[in-house]
Amino acid sequence: MRILTVGAGAVGGFFGARLAAAGQDVSFLVRPARAKALRARGLRVEGQGEQLHLTPKLVTADAPGGPYDLVLLSVKATALHPALADIEPAVGPDTAVVPLLNGVAHLDALTARLGAGAVLGGVAKVVTTLSAEGDILRMAPPAVILTGETDARPSARVERIRTALADAGIDSPETGDIVAAMWHKWVFISTLVALTCLMRGTVGEVNAVPGGSALGPSLLAEAAAVAEAAGHPVPESERAFTTSTVTASGSPLTPSLYRDLVAGAPTEADHVLTDLTVRARALGVATPLLDLAALHLRVHEHRLAAARS
């Protein structure tokens, strides 16, 4: 299987490295600065028993190659539209595109640009980050990609992709409704983002102060109500997992969006929180806490925009 991984950061680099190490024909579409670093140092994945050091096959936007059998799209939402222009020449009539972004708004953008037939749904569950040297550090055990047709029909191409992922040690259980799974991941990440960004602290720091342990479940209740109104109720098992995650005492957990915020960098706030609150209004669901978190992040983005002008 010829695979194009768009981005060689903490998520795309991790999954792409696993697939390449398993013998798949993997190319990484990267920006010039990342290409320079990878040519000098190689692609390294470490942590949680992982020790991979590869010389990656790199392509750039001016010559992406293709067509590919599979495109794994693992950019941040802020880079989605430039990435779509980059990958369009690499998508042929039989290419499957699996986006590994949070939220669901990107499905419309992908379909409009590439056609509905090319686009699958996707969910990534992995805890990785980039070191100062650009190496990928794996910080927790999950290594999961869920995928499926957006209309939930059985599909031979989905089975081929799941087999390739499993052969690379990436869990890819069968998913009956991938769009629902994307919503459920969105509920989890929006709860975690709102909690840490609104309070400007780790999960453990929030729960260490009086009243802190009540905030996570309240945010979860709002996000889950939006998903239910949209026709994708969150299973009790997933609600319980999210509750335990956001109320964990001493937890150092923060999402990447929080880390971008404290670093003074642009964030995926519009894709993760603003879109959710807009959908909540359309569905008649009140989300005062999520609205406040979205407002907090819009002020941050406004400040960055003003500094650039």
CSV table of C-alpha atoms in Angstrom, one decimal:
chain,number,residue,atom,x,y,z
A,1,MET,CA,0.0,0.0,0.0
A,2,ARG,CA,1.3,3.4,-1.0
A,3,ILE,CA,0.7,5.8,1.9
A,4,LEU,CA,1.1,9.6,2.1
A,5,THR,CA,1.3,11.0,5.6
A,6,VAL,CA,0.6,14.7,5.6
A,7,GLY,CA,2.7,16.1,8.4
A,8,ALA,CA,5.5,14.4,10.3
A,9,GLY,CA,4.7,15.9,13.7
A,10,ALA,CA,3.7,14.2,16.9
A,11,VAL,CA,0.7,12.4,15.5
A,12,GLY,CA,1.4,11.9,11.8
A,13,GLY,CA,5.1,11.2,12.4
A,14,PHE,CA,4.2,8.5,15.0
A,15,PHE,CA,1.7,6.6,12.9
A,16,GLY,CA,3.7,7.1,9.7
A,17,ALA,CA,6.9,5.7,11.4
A,18,ARG,CA,5.0,2.7,12.6
A,19,LEU,CA,3.7,2.0,9.2
A,20,ALA,CA,7.0,2.5,7.5
A,21,ALA,CA,8.8,0.2,10.1
A,22,ALA,CA,6.2,-2.5,9.2
A,23,GLY,CA,7.2,-2.4,5.6
A,24,GLN,CA,4.6,-0.1,4.1
A,25,ASP,CA,5.6,2.3,1.4
A,26,VAL,CA,5.2,5.6,3.3
A,27,SER,CA,6.0,9.1,2.2
A,28,PHE,CA,5.8,12.2,4.4
A,29,LEU,CA,4.6,15.5,3.0
A,30,VAL,CA,6.4,18.1,5.1
A,31,ARG,CA,7.3,21.8,5.0
A,32,PRO,CA,10.9,22.8,4.1
A,33,ALA,CA,11.9,23.4,7.8
A,34,ARG,CA,10.7,20.1,8.9
A,35,ALA,CA,12.2,18.4,5.9
A,36,LYS,CA,15.6,19.9,6.7
A,37,ALA,CA,15.4,18.6,10.3
A,38,LEU,CA,14.4,15.1,9.3
A,39,ARG,CA,17.1,14.8,6.7
A,40,ALA,CA,19.7,15.8,9.3
A,41,ARG,CA,18.4,13.7,12.2
A,42,GLY,CA,16.0,11.1,10.8
A,43,LEU,CA,12.6,10.4,12.2
A,44,ARG,CA,12.9,9.2,15.8
A,45,VAL,CA,10.1,7.9,18.0
A,46,GLU,CA,10.9,7.1,21.7
A,47,GLY,CA,9.1,6.4,24.9
A,48,GLN,CA,6.7,3.8,26.3
A,49,GLY,CA,9.1,1.1,25.1
A,50,GLU,CA,9.2,2.6,21.6
A,51,GLN,CA,12.6,2.9,19.8
A,52,LEU,CA,12.3,3.8,16.1
A,53,HIS,CA,14.9,5.6,14.1
A,54,LEU,CA,14.1,5.8,10.4
A,55,THR,CA,15.3,7.6,7.3
A,56,PRO,CA,11.9,8.8,6.1
A,57,LYS,CA,10.9,9.2,2.4
A,58,LEU,CA,10.1,12.9,2.2
A,59,VAL,CA,8.1,14.8,-0.4
A,60,THR,CA,7.1,18.5,-0.6
A,61,ALA,CA,4.1,20.4,-1.8
A,62,ASP,CA,5.6,21.2,-5.2
A,63,ALA,CA,6.1,17.5,-6.0
A,64,PRO,CA,3.9,15.3,-3.7
A,65,GLY,CA,3.9,12.3,-6.0
A,66,GLY,CA,1.0,10.0,-6.2
A,67,PRO,CA,-1.6,9.0,-6.6
A,68,TYR,CA,-1.5,7.1,-3.3
A,69,ASP,CA,-3.7,4.4,-1.9
A,70,LEU,CA,-4.1,6.1,1.4
A,71,VAL,CA,-3.6,9.6,2.6
A,72,LEU,CA,-3.3,10.1,6.4
A,73,LEU,CA,-4.1,13.8,7.1
A,74,SER,CA,-2.7,14.8,10.5
A,75,VAL,CA,-2.2,18.5,10.3
A,76,LYS,CA,-3.7,21.0,12.8
A,77,ALA,CA,-6.9,22.6,11.8
A,78,THR,CA,-5.2,25.9,11.3
A,79,ALA,CA,-3.2,24.3,8.4
A,80,LEU,CA,-6.1,22.4,6.9
A,81,HIS,CA,-6.8,24.6,3.9
A,82,PRO,CA,-3.2,24.9,2.7
A,83,ALA,CA,-2.8,21.1,3.2
A,84,LEU,CA,-5.8,20.4,1.0
A,85,ALA,CA,-4.2,22.4,-1.8
A,86,ASP,CA,-1.0,20.4,-1.3
A,87,ILE,CA,-2.6,17.0,-1.4
A,88,GLU,CA,-5.1,17.5,-4.2
A,89,PRO,CA,-2.6,16.4,-6.9
A,90,ALA,CA,-1.7,13.3,-4.9
A,91,VAL,CA,-5.3,12.0,-4.7
A,92,GLY,CA,-6.4,9.7,-7.5
A,93,PRO,CA,-9.7,8.0,-8.3
A,94,ASP,CA,-8.9,5.1,-5.8
A,95,THR,CA,-7.3,7.2,-3.0
A,96,ALA,CA,-8.8,7.0,0.5
A,97,VAL,CA,-8.2,10.1,2.6
A,98,VAL,CA,-8.4,9.5,6.4
A,99,PRO,CA,-8.3,12.8,8.4
A,100,LEU,CA,-7.0,12.6,12.0
A,101,LEU,CA,-8.3,16.0,13.1
A,102,ASN,CA,-10.5,16.8,16.0
A,103,GLY,CA,-14.1,17.9,15.5
A,104,VAL,CA,-16.1,17.3,12.3
A,105,ALA,CA,-16.1,20.5,10.3
A,106,HIS,CA,-13.1,19.3,8.2
A,107,LEU,CA,-15.3,16.6,6.6
A,108,ASP,CA,-17.2,19.3,4.7
A,109,ALA,CA,-14.0,21.0,3.6
A,110,LEU,CA,-12.4,17.7,2.4
A,111,THR,CA,-15.5,16.6,0.6
A,112,ALA,CA,-15.8,20.0,-1.2
A,113,ARG,CA,-12.2,19.9,-2.4
A,114,LEU,CA,-11.6,16.2,-3.0
A,115,GLY,CA,-15.1,14.7,-3.6
A,116,ALA,CA,-17.2,12.6,-1.2
A,117,GLY,CA,-15.8,9.3,-2.7
A,118,ALA,CA,-12.3,10.0,-1.4
A,119,VAL,CA,-13.1,10.9,2.2
A,120,LEU,CA,-13.3,8.6,5.1
A,121,GLY,CA,-13.9,9.5,8.7
A,122,GLY,CA,-11.1,9.1,11.2
A,123,VAL,CA,-10.2,9.3,14.8
A,124,ALA,CA,-6.7,9.1,16.3
A,125,LYS,CA,-6.0,8.2,19.9
A,126,VAL,CA,-2.4,8.7,20.8
A,127,VAL,CA,-0.5,10.7,23.4
A,128,THR,CA,2.7,12.1,21.8
A,129,THR,CA,4.6,15.3,21.6
A,130,LEU,CA,7.7,16.7,19.9
A,131,SER,CA,10.9,17.2,21.8
A,132,ALA,CA,13.1,20.3,21.4
A,133,GLU,CA,15.1,18.4,18.8
A,134,GLY,CA,12.0,17.4,16.8
A,135,ASP,CA,11.9,13.8,18.0
A,136,ILE,CA,8.5,12.2,18.7
A,137,LEU,CA,8.0,11.3,22.4
A,138,ARG,CA,5.3,8.8,23.2
A,139,MET,CA,3.9,9.6,26.6
A,140,ALA,CA,1.1,7.0,27.1
A,141,PRO,CA,0.1,3.6,25.7
A,142,PRO,CA,-2.8,4.3,23.3
A,143,ALA,CA,-2.0,3.9,19.6
A,144,VAL,CA,-5.4,3.8,17.9
A,145,ILE,CA,-6.8,4.9,14.5
A,146,LEU,CA,-10.5,4.4,13.9
A,147,THR,CA,-11.8,4.8,10.4
A,148,GLY,CA,-14.8,4.0,8.3
A,149,GLU,CA,-17.1,5.2,5.5
A,150,THR,CA,-19.0,8.4,6.6
A,151,ASP,CA,-22.3,6.7,5.6
A,152,ALA,CA,-21.5,3.7,7.9
A,153,ARG,CA,-21.6,1.2,5.1
A,154,PRO,CA,-19.2,-1.8,5.0
A,155,SER,CA,-16.3,-1.2,2.8
A,156,ALA,CA,-13.4,-3.3,1.4
A,157,ARG,CA,-11.1,-0.4,1.3
A,158,VAL,CA,-11.7,0.3,5.0
A,159,GLU,CA,-10.8,-3.3,5.8
A,160,ARG,CA,-7.6,-3.1,3.8
A,161,ILE,CA,-6.6,0.0,5.7
A,162,ARG,CA,-7.5,-1.6,9.1
A,163,THR,CA,-5.3,-4.6,8.2
A,164,ALA,CA,-2.4,-2.4,7.3
A,165,LEU,CA,-2.7,-0.5,10.5
A,166,ALA,CA,-3.0,-3.7,12.6
A,167,ASP,CA,0.1,-5.1,10.9
A,168,ALA,CA,2.0,-2.0,12.1
A,169,GLY,CA,0.9,-2.4,15.7
A,170,ILE,CA,-1.8,0.3,15.5
A,171,ASP,CA,-5.1,-0.8,17.0
A,172,SER,CA,-8.0,-0.2,14.5
A,173,PRO,CA,-11.1,-1.9,15.8
A,174,GLU,CA,-14.2,-2.1,13.6
A,175,THR,CA,-16.3,1.0,14.0
A,176,GLY,CA,-20.0,0.9,13.1
A,177,ASP,CA,-20.5,4.6,12.9
A,178,ILE,CA,-17.3,6.6,12.4
A,179,VAL,CA,-19.0,10.0,12.4
A,180,ALA,CA,-20.5,9.2,15.9
A,181,ALA,CA,-17.0,8.1,17.0
A,182,MET,CA,-15.7,11.5,15.8
A,183,TRP,CA,-18.3,13.3,17.8
A,184,HIS,CA,-17.5,11.2,20.9
A,185,LYS,CA,-13.8,12.1,20.5
A,186,TRP,CA,-14.8,15.8,20.0
A,187,VAL,CA,-16.8,15.7,23.3
A,188,PHE,CA,-13.7,14.4,25.1
A,189,ILE,CA,-11.2,16.8,23.6
A,190,SER,CA,-13.5,19.9,23.9
A,191,THR,CA,-14.1,19.1,27.6
A,192,LEU,CA,-10.3,18.7,28.3
A,193,VAL,CA,-9.5,21.8,26.2
A,194,ALA,CA,-12.1,24.0,27.9
A,195,LEU,CA,-11.0,22.8,31.4
A,196,THR,CA,-7.3,23.4,31.0
A,197,CYS,CA,-7.4,26.5,28.9
A,198,LEU,CA,-10.1,28.3,30.9
A,199,MET,CA,-8.3,27.6,34.2
A,200,ARG,CA,-4.7,27.8,32.7
A,201,GLY,CA,-3.5,24.7,34.4
A,202,THR,CA,-3.1,21.0,34.2
A,203,VAL,CA,-5.9,18.6,35.1
A,204,GLY,CA,-4.3,18.0,38.4
A,205,GLU,CA,-3.9,21.7,39.2
A,206,VAL,CA,-7.5,22.4,38.5
A,207,ASN,CA,-8.7,19.6,40.7
A,208,ALA,CA,-6.3,20.6,43.5
A,209,VAL,CA,-8.3,23.7,44.4
A,210,PRO,CA,-11.8,24.0,46.0
A,211,GLY,CA,-14.5,23.7,43.4
A,212,GLY,CA,-12.1,22.6,40.7
A,213,SER,CA,-13.3,19.0,40.6
A,214,ALA,CA,-16.8,20.1,39.6
A,215,LEU,CA,-15.8,22.0,36.5
A,216,GLY,CA,-14.8,19.1,34.3
A,217,PRO,CA,-18.0,17.1,34.7
A,218,SER,CA,-20.0,20.3,34.1
A,219,LEU,CA,-18.2,21.0,30.9
A,220,LEU,CA,-18.6,17.4,29.9
A,221,ALA,CA,-22.4,17.6,30.5
A,222,GLU,CA,-22.6,20.6,28.1
A,223,ALA,CA,-20.5,19.0,25.3
A,224,ALA,CA,-22.4,15.6,25.6
A,225,ALA,CA,-25.7,17.5,25.4
A,226,VAL,CA,-24.7,19.0,22.1
A,227,ALA,CA,-23.6,15.6,20.7
A,228,GLU,CA,-26.9,14.0,21.8
A,229,ALA,CA,-28.9,16.8,20.2
A,230,ALA,CA,-26.9,16.2,17.0
A,231,GLY,CA,-27.9,12.5,17.0
A,232,HIS,CA,-24.7,11.1,18.5
A,233,PRO,CA,-25.3,10.4,22.2
A,234,VAL,CA,-22.1,9.5,24.1
A,235,PRO,CA,-22.1,6.0,25.5
A,236,GLU,CA,-22.0,5.8,29.3
A,237,SER,CA,-18.6,4.0,29.2
A,238,GLU,CA,-17.1,7.0,27.3
A,239,ARG,CA,-18.7,9.5,29.6
A,240,ALA,CA,-17.2,7.7,32.6
A,241,PHE,CA,-13.8,7.6,31.0
A,242,THR,CA,-13.9,11.3,30.3
A,243,THR,CA,-15.1,12.1,33.8
A,244,SER,CA,-12.3,10.1,35.4
A,245,THR,CA,-9.8,11.8,33.1
A,246,VAL,CA,-10.8,15.3,33.9
A,247,THR,CA,-11.2,14.7,37.7
A,248,ALA,CA,-7.9,12.8,38.2
A,249,SER,CA,-6.0,14.1,41.2
A,250,GLY,CA,-2.4,15.1,40.4
A,251,SER,CA,-2.8,14.5,36.7
A,252,PRO,CA,-0.2,16.4,34.6
A,253,LEU,CA,-2.4,16.0,31.5
A,254,THR,CA,-2.9,18.9,29.1
A,255,PRO,CA,-4.0,18.9,25.5
A,256,SER,CA,-1.8,20.2,22.7
A,257,LEU,CA,-4.2,23.2,22.3
A,258,TYR,CA,-3.4,24.2,25.8
A,259,ARG,CA,0.3,23.9,25.2
A,260,ASP,CA,-0.1,26.1,22.1
A,261,LEU,CA,-2.0,28.7,24.2
A,262,VAL,CA,0.6,29.0,26.9
A,263,ALA,CA,3.4,29.2,24.3
A,264,GLY,CA,1.6,32.2,22.7
A,265,ALA,CA,1.0,30.3,19.5
A,266,PRO,CA,-2.2,30.1,17.3
A,267,THR,CA,-4.6,27.4,18.4
A,268,GLU,CA,-7.3,25.2,16.9
A,269,ALA,CA,-9.9,27.1,19.1
A,270,ASP,CA,-12.4,27.8,16.3
A,271,HIS,CA,-12.3,24.1,15.1
A,272,VAL,CA,-12.6,22.6,18.5
A,273,LEU,CA,-14.7,25.0,20.6
A,274,THR,CA,-16.2,27.7,18.5
A,275,ASP,CA,-17.7,25.3,16.0
A,276,LEU,CA,-19.2,23.2,18.9
A,277,THR,CA,-20.9,26.2,20.5
A,278,VAL,CA,-22.2,27.4,17.1
A,279,ARG,CA,-23.8,24.0,16.6
A,280,ALA,CA,-25.1,24.1,20.1
A,281,ARG,CA,-27.0,27.4,19.3
A,282,ALA,CA,-28.4,25.9,16.1
A,283,LEU,CA,-29.6,22.8,18.1
A,284,GLY,CA,-31.1,24.9,21.0
A,285,VAL,CA,-28.6,23.6,23.6
A,286,ALA,CA,-27.3,26.0,26.3
A,287,THR,CA,-23.5,25.8,26.8
A,288,PRO,CA,-22.5,28.8,29.0
A,289,LEU,CA,-19.2,27.2,30.2
A,290,LEU,CA,-18.1,26.2,26.8
A,291,ASP,CA,-19.1,29.6,25.5
A,292,LEU,CA,-16.9,31.2,28.1
A,293,ALA,CA,-13.9,29.0,27.2
A,294,ALA,CA,-14.4,29.8,23.5
A,295,LEU,CA,-14.5,33.5,24.3
A,296,HIS,CA,-11.3,33.2,26.3
A,297,LEU,CA,-9.5,31.6,23.4
A,298,ARG,CA,-10.9,34.1,20.9
A,299,VAL,CA,-9.3,36.9,22.9
A,300,HIS,CA,-6.0,35.1,22.7
A,301,GLU,CA,-6.4,34.7,18.9
A,302,HIS,CA,-7.4,38.4,18.6
A,303,ARG,CA,-4.3,39.4,20.5
A,304,LEU,CA,-2.1,37.4,18.2
A,305,ALA,CA,-3.8,38.8,15.1
A,306,ALA,CA,-3.2,42.4,16.4
A,307,ALA,CA,0.4,41.7,17.0
A,308,ARG,CA,0.9,40.4,13.4
A,309,SER,CA,-0.8,43.5,11.9
